[in-house]
CSV table of C-alpha atoms in Angstrom, one decimal:
chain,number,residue,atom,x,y,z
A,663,UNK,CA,-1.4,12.2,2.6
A,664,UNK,CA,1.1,11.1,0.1
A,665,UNK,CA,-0.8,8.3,-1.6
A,666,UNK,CA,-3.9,5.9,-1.2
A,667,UNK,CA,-2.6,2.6,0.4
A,668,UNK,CA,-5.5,0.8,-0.6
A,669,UNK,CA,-5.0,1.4,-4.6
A,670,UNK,CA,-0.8,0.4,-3.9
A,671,UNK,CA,-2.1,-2.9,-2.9
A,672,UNK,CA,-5.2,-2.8,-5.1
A,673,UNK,CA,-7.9,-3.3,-2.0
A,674,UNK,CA,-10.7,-2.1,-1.2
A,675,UNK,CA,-10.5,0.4,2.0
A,676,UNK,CA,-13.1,-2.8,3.6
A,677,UNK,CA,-10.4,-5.8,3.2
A,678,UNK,CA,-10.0,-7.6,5.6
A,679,UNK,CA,-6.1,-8.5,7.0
A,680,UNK,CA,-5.9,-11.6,5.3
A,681,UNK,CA,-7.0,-9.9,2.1
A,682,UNK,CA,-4.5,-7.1,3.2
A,683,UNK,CA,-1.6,-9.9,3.4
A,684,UNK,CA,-2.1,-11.7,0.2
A,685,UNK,CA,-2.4,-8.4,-1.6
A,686,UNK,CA,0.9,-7.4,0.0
A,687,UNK,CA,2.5,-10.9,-1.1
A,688,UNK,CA,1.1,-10.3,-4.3
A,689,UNK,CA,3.0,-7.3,-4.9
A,690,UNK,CA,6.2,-7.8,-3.3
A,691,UNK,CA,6.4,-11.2,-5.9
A,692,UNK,CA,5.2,-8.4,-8.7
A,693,UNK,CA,7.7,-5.7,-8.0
A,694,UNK,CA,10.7,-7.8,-6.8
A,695,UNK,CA,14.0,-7.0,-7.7
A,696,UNK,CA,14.1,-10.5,-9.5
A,697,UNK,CA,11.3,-9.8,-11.7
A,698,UNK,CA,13.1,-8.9,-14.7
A,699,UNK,CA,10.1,-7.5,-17.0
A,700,UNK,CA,10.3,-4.8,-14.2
A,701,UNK,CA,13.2,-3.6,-15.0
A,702,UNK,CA,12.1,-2.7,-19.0
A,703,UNK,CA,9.2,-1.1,-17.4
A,704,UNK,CA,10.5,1.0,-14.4
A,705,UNK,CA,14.3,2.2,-13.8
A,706,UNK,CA,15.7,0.9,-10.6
A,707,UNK,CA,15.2,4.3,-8.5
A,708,UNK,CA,11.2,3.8,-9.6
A,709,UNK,CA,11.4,0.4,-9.1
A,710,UNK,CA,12.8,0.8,-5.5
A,711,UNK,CA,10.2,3.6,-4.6
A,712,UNK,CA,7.2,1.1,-5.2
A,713,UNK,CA,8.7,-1.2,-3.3
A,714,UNK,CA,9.1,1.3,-0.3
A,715,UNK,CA,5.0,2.2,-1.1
A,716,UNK,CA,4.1,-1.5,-1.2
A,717,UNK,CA,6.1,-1.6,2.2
A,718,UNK,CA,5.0,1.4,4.0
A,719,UNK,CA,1.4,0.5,2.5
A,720,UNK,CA,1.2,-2.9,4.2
A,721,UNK,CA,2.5,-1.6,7.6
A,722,UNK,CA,0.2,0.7,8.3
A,723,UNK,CA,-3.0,-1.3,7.0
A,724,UNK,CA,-1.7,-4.5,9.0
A,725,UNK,CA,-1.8,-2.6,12.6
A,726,UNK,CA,-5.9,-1.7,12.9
A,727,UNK,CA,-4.8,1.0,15.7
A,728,UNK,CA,-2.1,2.4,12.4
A,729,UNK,CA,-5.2,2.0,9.6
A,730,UNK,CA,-8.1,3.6,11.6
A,731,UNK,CA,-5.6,7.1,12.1
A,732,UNK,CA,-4.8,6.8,8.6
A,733,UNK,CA,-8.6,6.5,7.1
A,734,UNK,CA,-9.8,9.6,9.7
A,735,UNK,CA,-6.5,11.7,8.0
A,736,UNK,CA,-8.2,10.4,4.4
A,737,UNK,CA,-11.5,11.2,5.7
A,738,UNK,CA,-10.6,14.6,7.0
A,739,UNK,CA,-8.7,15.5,4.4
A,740,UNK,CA,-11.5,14.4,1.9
A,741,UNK,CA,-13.7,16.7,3.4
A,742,UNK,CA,-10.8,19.5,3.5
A,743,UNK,CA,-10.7,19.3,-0.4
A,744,UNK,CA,-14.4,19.9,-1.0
């Protein structure tokens, strides 16, 4: 897997969807293209690619049938790295 969903939207991996939601509001105000502090921290191509990770992040933990095949493809591949 390409990155931890939970730590884009800084959750624990037991939040529940309106925790998932608020988190995902949260970050969408944080890394919007009208912050500008964002923009003397991360170039635009950055800037655009946590956007995209906030996004994807959010779509699959909002659908539980989407979240429960992505945590047994973190759990397997947890055990895969041991």
């Amino acid at each position: 897997l390409r990155q931890n969903y939970y730590e884009i939207l800084e959750i624990k991996e037991n939040a529940t969807q309106q925790e998932i939601f608020l988190a995902y509001e949260k970050a969408k105000q944080t890394y919007s293209v009208d912050n500008k502090a964002l923009s003397s921290v991360f170039s635009a191509e950055e800037a655009a690619e946590l956007r995209n990770m906030i996004e994807e992040a959010y779509e699959v933990l909002r659908n539980d049938t989407y979240r429960n095949v992505y945590e047994k493809r973190m759990l397997a591949n947890t055990f895969s790295q041991d």
